[in-house]
Tab-separated table of N, CA and C in Angstrom:
chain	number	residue	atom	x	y	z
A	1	UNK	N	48.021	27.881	-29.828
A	1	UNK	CA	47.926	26.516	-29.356
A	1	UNK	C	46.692	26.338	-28.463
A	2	UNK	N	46.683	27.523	-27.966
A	2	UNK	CA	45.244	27.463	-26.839
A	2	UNK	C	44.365	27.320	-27.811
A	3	UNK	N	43.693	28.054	-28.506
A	3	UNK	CA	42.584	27.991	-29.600
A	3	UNK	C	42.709	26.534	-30.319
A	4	UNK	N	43.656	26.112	-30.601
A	4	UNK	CA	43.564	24.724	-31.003
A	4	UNK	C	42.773	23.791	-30.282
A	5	UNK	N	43.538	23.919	-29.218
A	5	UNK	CA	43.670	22.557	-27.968
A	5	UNK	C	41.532	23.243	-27.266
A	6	UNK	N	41.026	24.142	-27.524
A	6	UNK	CA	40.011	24.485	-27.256
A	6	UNK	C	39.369	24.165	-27.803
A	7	UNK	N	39.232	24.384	-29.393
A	7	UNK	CA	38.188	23.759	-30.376
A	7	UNK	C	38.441	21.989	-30.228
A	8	UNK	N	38.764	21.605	-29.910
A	8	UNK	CA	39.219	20.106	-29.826
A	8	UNK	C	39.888	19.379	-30.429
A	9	UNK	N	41.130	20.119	-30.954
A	9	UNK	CA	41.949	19.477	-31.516
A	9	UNK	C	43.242	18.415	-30.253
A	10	UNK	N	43.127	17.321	-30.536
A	10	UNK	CA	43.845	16.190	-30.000
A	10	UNK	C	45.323	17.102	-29.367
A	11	UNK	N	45.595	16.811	-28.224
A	11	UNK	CA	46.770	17.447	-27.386
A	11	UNK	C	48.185	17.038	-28.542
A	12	UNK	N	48.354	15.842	-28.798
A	12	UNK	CA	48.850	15.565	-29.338
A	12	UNK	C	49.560	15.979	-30.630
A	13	UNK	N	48.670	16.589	-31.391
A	13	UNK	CA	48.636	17.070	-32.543
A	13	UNK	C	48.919	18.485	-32.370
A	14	UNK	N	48.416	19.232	-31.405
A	14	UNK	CA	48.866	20.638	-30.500
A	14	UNK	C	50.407	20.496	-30.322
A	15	UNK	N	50.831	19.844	-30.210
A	15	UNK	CA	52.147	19.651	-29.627
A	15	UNK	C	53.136	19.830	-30.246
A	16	UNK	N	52.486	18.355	-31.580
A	16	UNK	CA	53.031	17.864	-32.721
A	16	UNK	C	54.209	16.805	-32.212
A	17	UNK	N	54.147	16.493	-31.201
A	17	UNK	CA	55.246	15.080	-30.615
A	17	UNK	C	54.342	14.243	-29.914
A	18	UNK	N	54.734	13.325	-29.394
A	18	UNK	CA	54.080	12.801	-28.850
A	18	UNK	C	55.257	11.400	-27.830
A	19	UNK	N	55.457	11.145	-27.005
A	19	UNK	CA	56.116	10.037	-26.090
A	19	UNK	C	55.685	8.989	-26.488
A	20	UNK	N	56.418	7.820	-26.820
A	20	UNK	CA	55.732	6.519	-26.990
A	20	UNK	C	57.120	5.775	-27.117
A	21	UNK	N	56.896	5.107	-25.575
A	21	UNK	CA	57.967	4.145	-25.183
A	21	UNK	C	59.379	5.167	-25.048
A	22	UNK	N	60.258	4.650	-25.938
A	22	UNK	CA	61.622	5.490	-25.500
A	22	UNK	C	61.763	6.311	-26.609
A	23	UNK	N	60.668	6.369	-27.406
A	23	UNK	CA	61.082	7.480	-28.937
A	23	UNK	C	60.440	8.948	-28.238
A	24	UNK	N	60.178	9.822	-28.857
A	24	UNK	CA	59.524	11.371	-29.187
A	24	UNK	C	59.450	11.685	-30.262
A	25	UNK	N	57.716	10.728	-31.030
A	25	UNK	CA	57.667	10.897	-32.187
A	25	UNK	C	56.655	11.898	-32.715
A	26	UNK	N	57.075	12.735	-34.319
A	26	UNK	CA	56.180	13.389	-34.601
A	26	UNK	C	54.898	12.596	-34.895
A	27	UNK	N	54.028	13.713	-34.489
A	27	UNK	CA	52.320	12.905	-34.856
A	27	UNK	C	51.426	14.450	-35.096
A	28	UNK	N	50.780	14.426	-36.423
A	28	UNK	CA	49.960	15.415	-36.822
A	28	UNK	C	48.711	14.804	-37.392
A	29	UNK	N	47.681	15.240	-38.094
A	29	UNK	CA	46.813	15.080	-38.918
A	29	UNK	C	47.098	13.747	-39.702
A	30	UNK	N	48.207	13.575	-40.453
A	30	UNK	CA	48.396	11.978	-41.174
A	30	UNK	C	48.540	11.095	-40.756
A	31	UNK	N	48.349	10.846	-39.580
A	31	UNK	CA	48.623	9.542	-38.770
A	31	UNK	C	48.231	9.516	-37.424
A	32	UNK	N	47.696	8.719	-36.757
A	32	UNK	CA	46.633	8.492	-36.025
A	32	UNK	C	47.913	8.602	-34.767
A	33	UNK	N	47.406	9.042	-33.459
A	33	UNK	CA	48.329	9.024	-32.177
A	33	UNK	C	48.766	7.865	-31.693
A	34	UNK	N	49.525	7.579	-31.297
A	34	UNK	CA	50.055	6.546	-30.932
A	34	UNK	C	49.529	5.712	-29.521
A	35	UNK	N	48.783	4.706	-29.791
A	35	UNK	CA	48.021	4.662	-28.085
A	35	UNK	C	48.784	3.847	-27.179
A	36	UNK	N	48.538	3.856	-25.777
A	36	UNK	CA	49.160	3.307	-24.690
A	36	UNK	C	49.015	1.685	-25.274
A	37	UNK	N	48.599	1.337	-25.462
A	37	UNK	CA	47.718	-0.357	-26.034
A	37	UNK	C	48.944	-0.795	-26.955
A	38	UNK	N	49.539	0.095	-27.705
A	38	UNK	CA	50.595	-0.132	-28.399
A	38	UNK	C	51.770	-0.443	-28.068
A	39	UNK	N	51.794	0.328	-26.724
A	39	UNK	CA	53.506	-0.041	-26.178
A	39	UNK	C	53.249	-1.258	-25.992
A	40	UNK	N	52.216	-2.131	-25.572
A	40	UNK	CA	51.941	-3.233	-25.394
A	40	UNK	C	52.537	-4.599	-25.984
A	41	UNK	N	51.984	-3.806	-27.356
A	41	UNK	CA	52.076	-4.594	-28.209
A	41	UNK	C	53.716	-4.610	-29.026
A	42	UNK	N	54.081	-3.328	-28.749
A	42	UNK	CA	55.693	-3.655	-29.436
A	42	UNK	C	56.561	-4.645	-27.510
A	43	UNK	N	56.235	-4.608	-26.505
A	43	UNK	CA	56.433	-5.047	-25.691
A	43	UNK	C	56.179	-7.215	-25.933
A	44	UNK	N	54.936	-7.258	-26.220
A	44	UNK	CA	55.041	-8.654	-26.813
A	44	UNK	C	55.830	-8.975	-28.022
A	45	UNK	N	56.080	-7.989	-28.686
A	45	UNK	CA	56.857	-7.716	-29.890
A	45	UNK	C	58.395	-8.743	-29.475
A	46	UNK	N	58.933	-7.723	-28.755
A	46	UNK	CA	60.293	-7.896	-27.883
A	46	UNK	C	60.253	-9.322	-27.319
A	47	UNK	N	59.590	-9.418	-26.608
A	47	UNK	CA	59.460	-10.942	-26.073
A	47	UNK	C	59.835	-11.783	-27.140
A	48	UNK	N	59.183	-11.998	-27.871
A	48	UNK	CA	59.067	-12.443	-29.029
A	48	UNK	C	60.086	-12.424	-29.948
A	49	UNK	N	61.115	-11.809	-29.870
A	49	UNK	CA	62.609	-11.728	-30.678
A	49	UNK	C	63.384	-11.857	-30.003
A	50	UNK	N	63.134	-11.950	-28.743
A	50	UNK	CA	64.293	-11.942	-27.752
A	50	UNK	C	65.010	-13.612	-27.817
A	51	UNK	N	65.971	-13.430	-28.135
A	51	UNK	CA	66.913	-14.551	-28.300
A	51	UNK	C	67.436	-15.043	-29.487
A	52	UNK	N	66.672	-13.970	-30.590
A	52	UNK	CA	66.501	-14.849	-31.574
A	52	UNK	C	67.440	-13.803	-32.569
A	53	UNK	N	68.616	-14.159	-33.080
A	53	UNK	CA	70.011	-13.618	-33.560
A	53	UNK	C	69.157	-13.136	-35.683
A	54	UNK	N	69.735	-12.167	-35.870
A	54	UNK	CA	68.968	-11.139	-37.079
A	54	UNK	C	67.467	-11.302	-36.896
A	55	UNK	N	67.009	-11.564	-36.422
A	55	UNK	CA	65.197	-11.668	-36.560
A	55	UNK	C	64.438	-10.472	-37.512
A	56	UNK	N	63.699	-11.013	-38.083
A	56	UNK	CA	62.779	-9.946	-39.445
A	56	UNK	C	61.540	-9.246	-38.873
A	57	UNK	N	60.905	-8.626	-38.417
A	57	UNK	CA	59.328	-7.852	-38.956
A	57	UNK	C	58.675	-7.207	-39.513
A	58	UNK	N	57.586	-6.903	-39.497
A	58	UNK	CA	56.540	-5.935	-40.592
A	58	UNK	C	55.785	-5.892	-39.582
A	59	UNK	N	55.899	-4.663	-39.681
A	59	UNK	CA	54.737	-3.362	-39.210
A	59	UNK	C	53.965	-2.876	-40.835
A	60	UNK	N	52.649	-3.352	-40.433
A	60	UNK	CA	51.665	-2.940	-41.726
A	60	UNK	C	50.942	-2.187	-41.229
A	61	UNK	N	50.906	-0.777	-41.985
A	61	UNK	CA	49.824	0.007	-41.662
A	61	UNK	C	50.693	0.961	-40.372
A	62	UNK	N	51.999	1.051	-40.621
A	62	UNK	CA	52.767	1.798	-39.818
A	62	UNK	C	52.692	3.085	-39.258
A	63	UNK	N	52.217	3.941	-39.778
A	63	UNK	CA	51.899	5.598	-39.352
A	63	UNK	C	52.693	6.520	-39.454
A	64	UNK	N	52.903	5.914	-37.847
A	64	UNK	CA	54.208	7.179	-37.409
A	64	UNK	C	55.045	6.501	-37.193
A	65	UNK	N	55.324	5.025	-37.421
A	65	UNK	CA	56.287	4.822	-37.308
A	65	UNK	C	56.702	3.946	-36.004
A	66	UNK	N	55.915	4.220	-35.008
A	66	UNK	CA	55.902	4.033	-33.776
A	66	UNK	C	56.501	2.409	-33.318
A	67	UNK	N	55.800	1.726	-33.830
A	67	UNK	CA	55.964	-0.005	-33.384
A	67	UNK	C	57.363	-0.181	-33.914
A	68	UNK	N	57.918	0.049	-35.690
A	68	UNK	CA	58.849	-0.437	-36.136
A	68	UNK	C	60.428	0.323	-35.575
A	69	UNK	N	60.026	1.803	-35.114
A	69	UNK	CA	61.112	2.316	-34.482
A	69	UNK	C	61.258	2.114	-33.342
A	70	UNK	N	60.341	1.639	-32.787
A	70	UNK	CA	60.582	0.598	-31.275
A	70	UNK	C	61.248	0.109	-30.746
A	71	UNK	N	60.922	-1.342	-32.072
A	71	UNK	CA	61.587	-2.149	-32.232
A	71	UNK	C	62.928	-1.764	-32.704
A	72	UNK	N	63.354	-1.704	-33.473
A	72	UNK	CA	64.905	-1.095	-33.788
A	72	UNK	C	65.302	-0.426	-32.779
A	73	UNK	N	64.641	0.568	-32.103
A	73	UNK	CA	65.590	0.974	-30.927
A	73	UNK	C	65.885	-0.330	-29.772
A	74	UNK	N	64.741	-0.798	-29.376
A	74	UNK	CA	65.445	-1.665	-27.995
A	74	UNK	C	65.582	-3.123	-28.833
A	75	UNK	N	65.861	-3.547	-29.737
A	75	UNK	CA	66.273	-4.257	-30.396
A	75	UNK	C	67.260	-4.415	-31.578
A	76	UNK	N	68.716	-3.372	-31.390
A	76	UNK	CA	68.814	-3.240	-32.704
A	76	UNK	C	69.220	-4.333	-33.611
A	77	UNK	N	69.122	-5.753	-33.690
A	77	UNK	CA	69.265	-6.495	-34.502
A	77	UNK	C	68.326	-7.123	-34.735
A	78	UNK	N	67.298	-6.422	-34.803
A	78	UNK	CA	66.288	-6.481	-35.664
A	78	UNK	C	66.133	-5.921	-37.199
A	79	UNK	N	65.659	-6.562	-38.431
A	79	UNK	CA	65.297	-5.677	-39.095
A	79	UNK	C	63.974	-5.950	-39.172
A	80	UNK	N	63.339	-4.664	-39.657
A	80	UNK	CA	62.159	-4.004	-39.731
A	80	UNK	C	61.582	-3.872	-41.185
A	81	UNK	N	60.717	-4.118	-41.712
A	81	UNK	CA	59.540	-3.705	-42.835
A	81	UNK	C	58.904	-2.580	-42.402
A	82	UNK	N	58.904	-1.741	-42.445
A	82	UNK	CA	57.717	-0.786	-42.358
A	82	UNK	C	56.544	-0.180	-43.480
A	83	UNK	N	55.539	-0.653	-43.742
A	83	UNK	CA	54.873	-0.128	-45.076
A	83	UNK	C	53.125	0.403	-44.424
A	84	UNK	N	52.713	1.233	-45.583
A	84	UNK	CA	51.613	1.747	-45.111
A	84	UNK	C	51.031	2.130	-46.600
A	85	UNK	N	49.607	2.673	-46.473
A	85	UNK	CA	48.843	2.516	-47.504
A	85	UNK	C	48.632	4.320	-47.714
A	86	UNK	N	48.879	5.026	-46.880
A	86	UNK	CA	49.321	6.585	-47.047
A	86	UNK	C	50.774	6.864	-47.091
A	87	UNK	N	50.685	7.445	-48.272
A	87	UNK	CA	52.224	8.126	-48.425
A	87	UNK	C	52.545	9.281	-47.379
A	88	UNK	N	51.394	9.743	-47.195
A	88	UNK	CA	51.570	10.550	-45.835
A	88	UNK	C	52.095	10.504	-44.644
A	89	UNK	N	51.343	8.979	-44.372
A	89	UNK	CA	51.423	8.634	-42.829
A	89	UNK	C	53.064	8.161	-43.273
A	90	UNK	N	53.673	7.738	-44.231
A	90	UNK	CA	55.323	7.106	-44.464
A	90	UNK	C	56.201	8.223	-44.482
A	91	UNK	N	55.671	9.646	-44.975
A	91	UNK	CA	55.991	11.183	-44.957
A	91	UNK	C	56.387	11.155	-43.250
A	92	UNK	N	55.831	10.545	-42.534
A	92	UNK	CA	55.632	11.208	-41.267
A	92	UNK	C	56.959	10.166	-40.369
A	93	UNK	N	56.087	8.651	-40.737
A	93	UNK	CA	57.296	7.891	-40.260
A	93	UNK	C	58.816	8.047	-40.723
A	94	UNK	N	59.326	8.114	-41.851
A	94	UNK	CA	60.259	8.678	-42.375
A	94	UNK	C	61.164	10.189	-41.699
A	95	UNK	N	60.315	11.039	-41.298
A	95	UNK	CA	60.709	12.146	-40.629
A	95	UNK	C	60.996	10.967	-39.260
A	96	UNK	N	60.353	10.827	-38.441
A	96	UNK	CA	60.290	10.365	-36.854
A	96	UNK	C	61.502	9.085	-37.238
A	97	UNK	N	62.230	9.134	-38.260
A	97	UNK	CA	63.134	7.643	-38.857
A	97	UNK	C	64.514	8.524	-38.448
A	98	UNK	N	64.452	9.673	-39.448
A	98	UNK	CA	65.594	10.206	-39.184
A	98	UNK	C	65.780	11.476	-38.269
A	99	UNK	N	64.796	11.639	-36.926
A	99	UNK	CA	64.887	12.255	-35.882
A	99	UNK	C	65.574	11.432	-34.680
């Protein structure tokens, strides 16, 4: 892990988890880390459904998963779309789905 995290491989990816909001999601090579800017944005997310009884979204270009399992966690009557243009990065969200 030292030799990793030395040549400059992302802490993150060293880890292979990563914190974001109330999840501990996997994050490797197929999908980009999850940035602080994001909690943000599933945070306006919330605002934004709050009150509002079954409410729908889409997360495009999902990854890891991060925004749409967010949402479902501190929202669970929400449903969620999640789609992405790597089968990889859905490889990844899919794992971090049923962790």
């Amino acid at each position: 892990m030292l030799e990793r995290r030395a040549a400059g491989e992302p802490l993150q990816y060293v880890l292979g988890s990563w914190g974001f909001r109330t999840l501990d999601l996997l994050v490797d090579r197929r999908v980009l880390i999850p940035r602080p800017e994001t909690e943000v944005v599933v945070g306006v997310a919330l605002e934004l459904l709050a009150g509002r009884s079954q409410p729908v979204a889409a997360d495009l270009g999902t990854g890891s998963g991060a925004i749409a399992l967010s949402l479902v966690a501190e929202h669970p009557d929400v449903q969620v779309w999640a789609t992405d243009a790597s089968a990889e990065a859905l490889d990844v969200a899919r794992a971090n789905a049923a962790g």
